CSV table of C-alpha atoms in Angstrom, one decimal:
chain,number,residue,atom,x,y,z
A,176,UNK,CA,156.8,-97.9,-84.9
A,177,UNK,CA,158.3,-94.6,-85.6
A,178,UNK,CA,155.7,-92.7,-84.0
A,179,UNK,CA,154.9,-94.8,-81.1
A,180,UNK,CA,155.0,-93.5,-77.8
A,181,UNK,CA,157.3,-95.1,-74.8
A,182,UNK,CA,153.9,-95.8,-73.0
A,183,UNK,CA,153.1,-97.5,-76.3
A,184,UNK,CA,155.4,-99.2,-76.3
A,185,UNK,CA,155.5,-100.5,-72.8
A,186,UNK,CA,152.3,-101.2,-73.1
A,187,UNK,CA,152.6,-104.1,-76.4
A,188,UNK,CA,155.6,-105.7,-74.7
A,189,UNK,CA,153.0,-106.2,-71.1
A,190,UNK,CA,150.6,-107.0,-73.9
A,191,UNK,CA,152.8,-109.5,-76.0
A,192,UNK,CA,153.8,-111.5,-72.7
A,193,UNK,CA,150.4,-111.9,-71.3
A,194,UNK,CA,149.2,-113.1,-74.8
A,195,UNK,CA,151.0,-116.1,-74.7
A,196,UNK,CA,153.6,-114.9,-77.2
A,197,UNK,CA,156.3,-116.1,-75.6
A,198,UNK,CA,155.1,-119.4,-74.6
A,199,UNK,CA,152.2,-120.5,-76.2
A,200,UNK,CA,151.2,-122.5,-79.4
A,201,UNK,CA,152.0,-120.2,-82.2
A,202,UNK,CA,150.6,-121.5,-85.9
A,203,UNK,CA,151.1,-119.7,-89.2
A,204,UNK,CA,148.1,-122.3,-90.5
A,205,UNK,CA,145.8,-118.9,-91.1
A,206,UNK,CA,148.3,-116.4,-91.9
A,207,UNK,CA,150.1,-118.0,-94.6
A,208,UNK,CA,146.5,-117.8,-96.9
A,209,UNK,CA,146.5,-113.9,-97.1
A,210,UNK,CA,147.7,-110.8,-95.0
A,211,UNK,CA,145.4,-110.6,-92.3
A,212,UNK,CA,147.8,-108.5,-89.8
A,213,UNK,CA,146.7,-105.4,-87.7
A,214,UNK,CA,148.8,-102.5,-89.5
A,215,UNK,CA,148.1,-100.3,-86.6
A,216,UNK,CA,149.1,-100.1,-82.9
A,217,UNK,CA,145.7,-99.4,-81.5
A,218,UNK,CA,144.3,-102.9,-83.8
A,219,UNK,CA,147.6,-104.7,-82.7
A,220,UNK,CA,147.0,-104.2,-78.8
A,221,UNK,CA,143.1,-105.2,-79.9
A,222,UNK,CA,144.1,-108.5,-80.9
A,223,UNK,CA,146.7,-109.4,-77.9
A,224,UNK,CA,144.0,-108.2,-75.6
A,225,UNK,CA,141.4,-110.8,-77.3
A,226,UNK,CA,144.2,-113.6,-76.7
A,227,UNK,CA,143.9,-112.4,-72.7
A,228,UNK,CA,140.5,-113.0,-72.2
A,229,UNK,CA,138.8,-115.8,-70.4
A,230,UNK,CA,135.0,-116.3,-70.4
A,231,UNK,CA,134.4,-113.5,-72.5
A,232,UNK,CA,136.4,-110.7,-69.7
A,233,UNK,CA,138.6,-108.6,-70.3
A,234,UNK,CA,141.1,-108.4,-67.5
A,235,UNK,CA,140.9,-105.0,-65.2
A,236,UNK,CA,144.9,-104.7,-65.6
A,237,UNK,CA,144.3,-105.5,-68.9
A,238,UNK,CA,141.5,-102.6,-69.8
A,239,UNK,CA,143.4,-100.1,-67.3
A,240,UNK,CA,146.5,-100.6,-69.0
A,241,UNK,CA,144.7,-100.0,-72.8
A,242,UNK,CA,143.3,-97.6,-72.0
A,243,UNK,CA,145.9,-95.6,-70.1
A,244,UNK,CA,148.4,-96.0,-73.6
A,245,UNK,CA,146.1,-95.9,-76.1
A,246,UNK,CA,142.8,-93.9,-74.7
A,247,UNK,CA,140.4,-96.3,-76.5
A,248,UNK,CA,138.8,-98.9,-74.0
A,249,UNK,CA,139.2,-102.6,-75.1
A,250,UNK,CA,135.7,-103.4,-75.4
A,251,UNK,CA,133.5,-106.0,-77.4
A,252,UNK,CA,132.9,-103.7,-80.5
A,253,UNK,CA,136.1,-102.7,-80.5
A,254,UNK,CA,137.7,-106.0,-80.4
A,255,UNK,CA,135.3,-107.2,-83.4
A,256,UNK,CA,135.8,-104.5,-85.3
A,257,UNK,CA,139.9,-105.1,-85.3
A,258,UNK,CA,139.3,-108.7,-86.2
A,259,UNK,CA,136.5,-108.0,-88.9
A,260,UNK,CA,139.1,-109.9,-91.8
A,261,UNK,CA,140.4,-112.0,-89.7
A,262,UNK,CA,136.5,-113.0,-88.2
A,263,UNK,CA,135.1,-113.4,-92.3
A,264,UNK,CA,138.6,-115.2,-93.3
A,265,UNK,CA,138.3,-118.1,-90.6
A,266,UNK,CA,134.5,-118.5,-90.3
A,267,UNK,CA,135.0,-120.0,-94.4
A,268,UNK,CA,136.1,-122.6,-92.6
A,269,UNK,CA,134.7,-122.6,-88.8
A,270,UNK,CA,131.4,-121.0,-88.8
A,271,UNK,CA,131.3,-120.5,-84.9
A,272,UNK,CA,134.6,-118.5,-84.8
A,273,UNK,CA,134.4,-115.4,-82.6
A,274,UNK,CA,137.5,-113.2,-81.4
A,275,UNK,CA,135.1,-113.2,-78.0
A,276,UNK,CA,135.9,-116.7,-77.4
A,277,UNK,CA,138.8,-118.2,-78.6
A,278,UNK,CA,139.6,-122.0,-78.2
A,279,UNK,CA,143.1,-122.7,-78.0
A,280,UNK,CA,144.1,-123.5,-82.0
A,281,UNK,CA,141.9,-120.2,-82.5
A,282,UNK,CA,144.9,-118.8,-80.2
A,283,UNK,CA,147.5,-120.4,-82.0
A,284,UNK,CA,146.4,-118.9,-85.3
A,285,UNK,CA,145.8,-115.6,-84.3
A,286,UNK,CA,149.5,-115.3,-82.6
A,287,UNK,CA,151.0,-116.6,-85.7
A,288,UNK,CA,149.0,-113.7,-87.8
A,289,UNK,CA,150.9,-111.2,-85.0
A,290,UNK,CA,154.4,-113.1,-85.1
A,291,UNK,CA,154.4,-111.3,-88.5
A,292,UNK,CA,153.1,-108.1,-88.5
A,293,UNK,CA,154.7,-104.8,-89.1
A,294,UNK,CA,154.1,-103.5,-85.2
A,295,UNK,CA,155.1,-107.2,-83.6
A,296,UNK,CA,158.2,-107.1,-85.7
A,297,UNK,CA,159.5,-103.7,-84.9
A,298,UNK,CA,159.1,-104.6,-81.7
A,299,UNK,CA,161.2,-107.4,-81.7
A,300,UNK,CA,164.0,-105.7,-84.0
A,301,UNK,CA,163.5,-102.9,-81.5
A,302,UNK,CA,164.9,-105.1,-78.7
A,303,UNK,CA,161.2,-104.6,-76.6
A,304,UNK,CA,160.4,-107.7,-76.8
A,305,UNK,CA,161.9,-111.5,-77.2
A,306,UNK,CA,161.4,-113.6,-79.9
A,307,UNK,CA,159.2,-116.9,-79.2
A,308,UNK,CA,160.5,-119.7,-78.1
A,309,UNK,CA,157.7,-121.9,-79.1
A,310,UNK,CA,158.1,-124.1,-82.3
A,311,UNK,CA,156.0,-122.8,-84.9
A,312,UNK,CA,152.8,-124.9,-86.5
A,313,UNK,CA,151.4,-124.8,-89.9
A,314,UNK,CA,147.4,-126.0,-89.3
A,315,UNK,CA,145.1,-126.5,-92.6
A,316,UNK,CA,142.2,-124.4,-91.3
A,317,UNK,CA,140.0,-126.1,-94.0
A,318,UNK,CA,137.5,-128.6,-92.6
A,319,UNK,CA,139.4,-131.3,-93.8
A,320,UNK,CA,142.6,-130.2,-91.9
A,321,UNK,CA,140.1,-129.9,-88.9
A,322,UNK,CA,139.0,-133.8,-89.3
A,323,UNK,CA,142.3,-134.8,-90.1
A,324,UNK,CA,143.9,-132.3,-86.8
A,325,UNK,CA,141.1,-133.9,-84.2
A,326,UNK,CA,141.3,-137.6,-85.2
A,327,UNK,CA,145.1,-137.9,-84.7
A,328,UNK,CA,144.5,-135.9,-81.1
A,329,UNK,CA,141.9,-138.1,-79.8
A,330,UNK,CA,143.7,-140.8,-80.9
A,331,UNK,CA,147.1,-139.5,-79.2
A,332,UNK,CA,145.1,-138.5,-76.3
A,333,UNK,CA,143.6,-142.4,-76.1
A,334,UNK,CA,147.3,-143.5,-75.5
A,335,UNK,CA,147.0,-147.0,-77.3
A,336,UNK,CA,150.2,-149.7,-77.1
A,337,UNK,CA,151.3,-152.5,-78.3
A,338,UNK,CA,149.1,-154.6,-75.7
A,339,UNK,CA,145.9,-153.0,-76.8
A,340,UNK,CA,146.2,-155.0,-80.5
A,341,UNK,CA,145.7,-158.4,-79.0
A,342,UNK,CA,143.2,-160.3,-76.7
A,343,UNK,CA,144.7,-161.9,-74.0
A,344,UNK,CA,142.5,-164.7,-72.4
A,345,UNK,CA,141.4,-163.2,-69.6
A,346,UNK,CA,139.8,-160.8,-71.6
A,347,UNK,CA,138.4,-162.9,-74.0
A,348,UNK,CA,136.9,-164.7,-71.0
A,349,UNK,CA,135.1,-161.5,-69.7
A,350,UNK,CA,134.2,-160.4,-72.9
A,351,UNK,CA,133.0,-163.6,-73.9
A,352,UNK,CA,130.9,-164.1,-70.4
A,353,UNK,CA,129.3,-160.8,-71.3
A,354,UNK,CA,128.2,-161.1,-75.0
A,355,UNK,CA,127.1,-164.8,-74.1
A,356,UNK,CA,125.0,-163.5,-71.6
A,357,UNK,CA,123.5,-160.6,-73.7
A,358,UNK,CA,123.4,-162.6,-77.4
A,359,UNK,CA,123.0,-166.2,-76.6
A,360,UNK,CA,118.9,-166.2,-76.5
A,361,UNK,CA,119.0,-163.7,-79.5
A,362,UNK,CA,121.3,-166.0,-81.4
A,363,UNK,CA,119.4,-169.1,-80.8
A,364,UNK,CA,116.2,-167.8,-81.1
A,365,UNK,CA,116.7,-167.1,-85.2
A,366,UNK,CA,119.0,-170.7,-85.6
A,367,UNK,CA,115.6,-172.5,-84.3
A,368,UNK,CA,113.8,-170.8,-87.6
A,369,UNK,CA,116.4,-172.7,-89.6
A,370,UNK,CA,117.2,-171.9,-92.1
A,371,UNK,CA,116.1,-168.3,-92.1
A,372,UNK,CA,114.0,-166.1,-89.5
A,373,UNK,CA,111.5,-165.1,-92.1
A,374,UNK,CA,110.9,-161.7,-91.3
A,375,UNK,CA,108.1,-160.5,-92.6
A,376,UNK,CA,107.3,-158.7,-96.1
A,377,UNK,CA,107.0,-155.5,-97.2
A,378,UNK,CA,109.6,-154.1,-94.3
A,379,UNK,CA,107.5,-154.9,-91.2
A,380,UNK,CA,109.2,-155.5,-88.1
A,381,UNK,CA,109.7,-159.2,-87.3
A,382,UNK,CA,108.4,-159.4,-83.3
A,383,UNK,CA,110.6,-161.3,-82.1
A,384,UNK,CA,113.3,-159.2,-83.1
A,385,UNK,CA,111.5,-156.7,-81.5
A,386,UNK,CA,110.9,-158.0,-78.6
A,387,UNK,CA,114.9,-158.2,-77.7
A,388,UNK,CA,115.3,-154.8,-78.6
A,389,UNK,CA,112.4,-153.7,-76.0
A,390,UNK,CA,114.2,-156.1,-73.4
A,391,UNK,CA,118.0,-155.0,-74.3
A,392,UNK,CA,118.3,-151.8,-75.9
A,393,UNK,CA,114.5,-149.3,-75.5
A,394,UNK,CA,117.2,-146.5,-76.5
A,395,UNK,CA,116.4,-147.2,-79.8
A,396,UNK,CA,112.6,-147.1,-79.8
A,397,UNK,CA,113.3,-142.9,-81.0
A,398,UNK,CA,114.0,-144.7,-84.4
A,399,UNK,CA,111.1,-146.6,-86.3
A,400,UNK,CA,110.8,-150.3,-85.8
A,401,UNK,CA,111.9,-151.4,-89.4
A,402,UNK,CA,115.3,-148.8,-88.4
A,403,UNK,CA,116.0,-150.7,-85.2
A,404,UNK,CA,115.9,-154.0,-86.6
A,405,UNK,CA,117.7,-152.5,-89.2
A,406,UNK,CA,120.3,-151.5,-86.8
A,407,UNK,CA,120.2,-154.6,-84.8
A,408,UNK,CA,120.8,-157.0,-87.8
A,409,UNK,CA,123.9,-154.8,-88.8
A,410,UNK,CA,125.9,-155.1,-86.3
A,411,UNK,CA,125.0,-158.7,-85.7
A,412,UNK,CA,126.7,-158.6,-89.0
A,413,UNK,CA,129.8,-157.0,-88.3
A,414,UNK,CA,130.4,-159.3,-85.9
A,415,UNK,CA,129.7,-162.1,-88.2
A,416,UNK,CA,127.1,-163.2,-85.8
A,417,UNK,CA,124.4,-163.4,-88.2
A,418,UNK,CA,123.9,-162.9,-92.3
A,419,UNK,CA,121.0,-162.0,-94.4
A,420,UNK,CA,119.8,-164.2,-97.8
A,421,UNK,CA,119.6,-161.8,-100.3
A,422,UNK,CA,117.5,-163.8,-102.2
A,423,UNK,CA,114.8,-163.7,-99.7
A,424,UNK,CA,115.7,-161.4,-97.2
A,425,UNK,CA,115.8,-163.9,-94.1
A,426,UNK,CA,118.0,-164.1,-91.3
A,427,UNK,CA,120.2,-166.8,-90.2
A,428,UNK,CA,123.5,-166.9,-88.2
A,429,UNK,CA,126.7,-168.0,-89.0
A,430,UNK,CA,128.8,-170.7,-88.4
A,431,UNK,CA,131.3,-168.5,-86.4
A,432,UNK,CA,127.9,-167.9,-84.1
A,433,UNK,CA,127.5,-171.2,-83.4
A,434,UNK,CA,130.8,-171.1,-82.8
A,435,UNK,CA,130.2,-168.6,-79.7
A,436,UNK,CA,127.2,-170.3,-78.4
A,437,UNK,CA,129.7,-173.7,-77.9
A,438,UNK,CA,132.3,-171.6,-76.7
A,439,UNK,CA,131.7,-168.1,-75.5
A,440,UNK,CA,135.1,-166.7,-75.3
A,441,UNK,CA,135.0,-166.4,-79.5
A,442,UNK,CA,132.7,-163.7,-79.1
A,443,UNK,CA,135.3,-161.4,-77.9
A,444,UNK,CA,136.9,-161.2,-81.4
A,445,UNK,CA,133.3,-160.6,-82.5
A,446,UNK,CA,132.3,-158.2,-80.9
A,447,UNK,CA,135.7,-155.8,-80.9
A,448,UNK,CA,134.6,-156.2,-84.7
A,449,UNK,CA,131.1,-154.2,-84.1
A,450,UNK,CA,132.7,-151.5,-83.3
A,451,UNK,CA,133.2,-148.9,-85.1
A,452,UNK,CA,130.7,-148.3,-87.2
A,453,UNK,CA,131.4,-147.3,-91.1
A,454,UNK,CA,130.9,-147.5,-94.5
A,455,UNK,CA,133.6,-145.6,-96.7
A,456,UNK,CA,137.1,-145.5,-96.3
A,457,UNK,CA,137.2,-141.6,-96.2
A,458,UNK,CA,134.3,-141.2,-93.6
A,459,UNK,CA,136.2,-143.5,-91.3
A,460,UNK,CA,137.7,-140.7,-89.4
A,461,UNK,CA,134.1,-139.0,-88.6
A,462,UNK,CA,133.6,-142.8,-86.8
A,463,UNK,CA,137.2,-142.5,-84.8
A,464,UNK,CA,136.6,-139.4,-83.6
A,465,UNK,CA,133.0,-140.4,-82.2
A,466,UNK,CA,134.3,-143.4,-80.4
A,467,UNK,CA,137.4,-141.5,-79.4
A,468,UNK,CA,135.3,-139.2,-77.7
A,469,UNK,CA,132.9,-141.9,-76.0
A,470,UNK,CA,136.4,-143.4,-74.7
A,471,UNK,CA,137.8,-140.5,-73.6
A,472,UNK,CA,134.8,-138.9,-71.7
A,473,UNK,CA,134.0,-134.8,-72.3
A,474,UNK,CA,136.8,-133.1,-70.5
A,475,UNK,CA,139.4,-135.5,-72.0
A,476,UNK,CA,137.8,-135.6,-75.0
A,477,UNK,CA,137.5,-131.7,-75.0
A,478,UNK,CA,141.6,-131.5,-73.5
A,479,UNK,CA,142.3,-133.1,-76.2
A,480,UNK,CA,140.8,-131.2,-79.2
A,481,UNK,CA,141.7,-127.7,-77.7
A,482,UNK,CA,138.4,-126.5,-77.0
A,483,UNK,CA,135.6,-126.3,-74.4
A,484,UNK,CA,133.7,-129.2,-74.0
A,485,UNK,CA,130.3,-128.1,-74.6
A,486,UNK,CA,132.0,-127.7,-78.0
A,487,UNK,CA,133.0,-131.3,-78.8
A,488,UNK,CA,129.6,-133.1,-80.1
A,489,UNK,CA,129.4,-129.6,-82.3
A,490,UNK,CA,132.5,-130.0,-83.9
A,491,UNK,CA,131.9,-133.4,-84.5
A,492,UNK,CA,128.6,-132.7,-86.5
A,493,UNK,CA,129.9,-130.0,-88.2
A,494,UNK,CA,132.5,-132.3,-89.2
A,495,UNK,CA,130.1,-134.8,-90.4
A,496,UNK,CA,129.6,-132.9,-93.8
A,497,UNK,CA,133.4,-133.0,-94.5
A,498,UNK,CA,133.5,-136.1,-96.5
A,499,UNK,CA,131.9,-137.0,-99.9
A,500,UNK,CA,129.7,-139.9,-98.8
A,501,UNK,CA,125.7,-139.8,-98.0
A,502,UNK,CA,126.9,-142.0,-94.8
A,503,UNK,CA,128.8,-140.1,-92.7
A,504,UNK,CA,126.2,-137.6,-91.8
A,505,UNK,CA,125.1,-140.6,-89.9
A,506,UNK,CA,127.6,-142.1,-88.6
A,507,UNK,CA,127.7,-140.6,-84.9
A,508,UNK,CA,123.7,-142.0,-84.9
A,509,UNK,CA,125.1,-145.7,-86.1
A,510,UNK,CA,127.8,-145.7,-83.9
A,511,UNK,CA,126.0,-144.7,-81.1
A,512,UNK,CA,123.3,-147.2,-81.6
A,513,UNK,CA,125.4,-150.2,-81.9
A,514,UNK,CA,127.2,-148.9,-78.4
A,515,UNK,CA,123.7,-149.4,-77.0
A,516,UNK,CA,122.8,-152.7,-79.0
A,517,UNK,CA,126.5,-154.0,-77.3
A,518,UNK,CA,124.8,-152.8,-73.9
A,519,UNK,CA,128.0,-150.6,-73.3
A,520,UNK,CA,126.5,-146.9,-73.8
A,521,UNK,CA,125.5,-144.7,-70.9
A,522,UNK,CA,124.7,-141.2,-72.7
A,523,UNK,CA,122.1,-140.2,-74.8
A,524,UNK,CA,122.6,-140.0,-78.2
A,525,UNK,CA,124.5,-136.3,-78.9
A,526,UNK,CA,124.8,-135.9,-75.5
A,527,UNK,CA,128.1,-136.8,-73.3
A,528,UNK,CA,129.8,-136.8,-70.0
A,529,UNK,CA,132.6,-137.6,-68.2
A,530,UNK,CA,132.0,-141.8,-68.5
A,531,UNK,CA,129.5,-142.4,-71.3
A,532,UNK,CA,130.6,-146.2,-71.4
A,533,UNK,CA,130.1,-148.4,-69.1
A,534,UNK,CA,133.7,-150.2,-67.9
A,535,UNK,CA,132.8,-153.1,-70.6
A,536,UNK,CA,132.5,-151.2,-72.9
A,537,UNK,CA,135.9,-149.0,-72.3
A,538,UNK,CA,137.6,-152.5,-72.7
A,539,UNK,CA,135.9,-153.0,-75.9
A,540,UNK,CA,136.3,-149.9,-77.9
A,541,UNK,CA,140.2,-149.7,-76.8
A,542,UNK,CA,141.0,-153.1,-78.9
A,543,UNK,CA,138.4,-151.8,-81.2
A,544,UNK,CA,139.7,-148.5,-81.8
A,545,UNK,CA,143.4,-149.7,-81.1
A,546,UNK,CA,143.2,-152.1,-84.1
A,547,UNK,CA,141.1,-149.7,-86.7
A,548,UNK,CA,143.5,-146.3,-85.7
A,549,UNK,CA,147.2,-148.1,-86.3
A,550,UNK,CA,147.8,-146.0,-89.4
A,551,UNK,CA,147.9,-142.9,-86.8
């Protein structure tokens, strides 16, 4: 900072407060891999001026004030070109990054790469500018620290309790008036081809089963027949609804089923035990975080995770490939599906808005998601 001029100068410190330096997240998550710090003043004022923009604009007061210091105006190319390591370091692990338009953890790593370098630091040694304030954050960048990051704040941001681990009767009345209403005729319907619906060979859809899935959930006619049965007898099995012989490959319910059709209000416990949907113990995240975000709704759901909310449903199949299982790729597609087979979903599937679920359904996937999301 030797050479820097008082209008330099002056011009970091307006800089460094309207940046969020003072008060915003700050985490050292990216800088701690390798030095990616501006060495120069002109860079440095580059990258607070990328931490000022909103919707891809650069401020007026902002540009005059650049420009007046530093004679460079703070344009796109310019701004790109100061973050070129920075841009290739964190799009190993984000592929979308851009200096352009940064979410808020995007923010937070970019003001802990300035909180340590050379021009930043003189400038609080100097006495130009105050030290922050905020507590510091150490974020894994990697994919995995992302799945790990956006589980635990959807989670957080679903606000479970104590309460939300148990079914009171009331509930268990509702819930039970609701799956009696939407199973009953399904149930009975395979118990009268005792003891096994014999579906038919070589994977053809049985019709009957077909014919509830026309009447109950046409969502699913985008998949093939033999997938929607597929998808129907599954989560009649995580419910323990209904069980399939593997030594002929026939249907036939169970004796907690018959159970629900004496007595409805057992099917509450079943169906909180549809949802959600997954295979592996370490793709169960990729499952939270999709039934999180049905819960929650796209600007909670987007609050939440930091970022804008036509961002939410790409993060989450970008996150899809993060672990080792075959499965998880489709696990926002199965968990989707059994929303609808439950009768609970309201969005497409990828798409989402402010109340995908319908109000049955919220009071499902809390106990669901309460009981499967304790260990966070």
């Amino acid at each position: 900072m030797a050479n820097t001029t008082t209008k330099e100068t002056t011009a970091l410190a307006t800089l460094y407060e309207l940046a969020g330096m003072l008060t915003e997240r700050i985490d050292e998550g990216i800088s701690a891999y390798q030095d990616l710090a501006p060495m120069t003043e002109k860079d440095t004022a580059l990258f607070l001026v990328a931490l000022t923009m909103h919707h891809h604009q650069v401020e007026t007061e902002v540009r005059d004030l650049v420009q007046d210091a530093f004679g460079i105006t703070p344009n796109f190319p310019e701004i790109e070109a100061a973050f070129e390591d920075v841009t290739n370091n964190i799009r190993t692990h984000r592929a979308n990054f851009t200096p352009l338009d940064m979410d808020d953890q995007d923010k937070a790593w970019v003001r802990g790469i300035l909180l340590s370098s050379p021009v930043i630091t003189s400038l609080i040694y100097g006495g130009h500018v105050k030290v922050p304030i905020t507590n510091l954050h150490n974020t894994d960048p990697s994919p995995q620290g992302a799945l790990v990051r956006y589980t635990q704040q959807l989670v957080d941001a679903c606000q479970f309790n104590e309460r939300d681990l148990k079914l009171i009767d009331y509930e268990m009345w509702e819930m039970g008036a609701y799956a009696s209403e939407r199973f009953d005729s399904l149930l009975r319907m395979i118990d009268r081809h005792d003891p096994h619906l014999p579906l038919h060979p070589f994977a053809q859809p049985d019709p009957r089963l077909q014919r509830w899935i026309d009447n109950n959930a046409p969502e699913l006619h985008m998949f093939n027949p033999q997938m929607q049965q597929t998808m129907l007898i599954a989560v009649l099995g995580r419910g323990m609804l209904a069980a399939v012989d593997p030594n002929c490959g026939g249907v036939n319910i169970t004796e907690y089923a018959r159970a629900c059709l004496k007595d409805s209000a057992h099917y509450a416990t079943a169906i909180v035990d549809m949802l959600p949907v997954t295979m592996h113990d370490d793709e169960a995240p990729i499952a939270y975080m999709d039934n999180a975000i049905a819960y929650l709704g796209s600007h909670e759901a987007a609050r939440a995770m930091g970022i804008d909310k036509d961002a939410v449903m790409t993060e989450l199949h970008e996150l899809c490939h993060v672990p080792a299982t075959a499965s998880a790729a489709t696990l926002p597609r199965d968990n989707w599906a059994a929303r609808v087979i439950l009768g609970v979903q309201r969005a497409d599937i990828w798409e989402l808005d402010d109340e995908p679920l319908s109000p049955m359904g919220r009071m499902i996937l809390r106990k669901s998601l309460a009981r499967e999301t304790r260990q966070y």
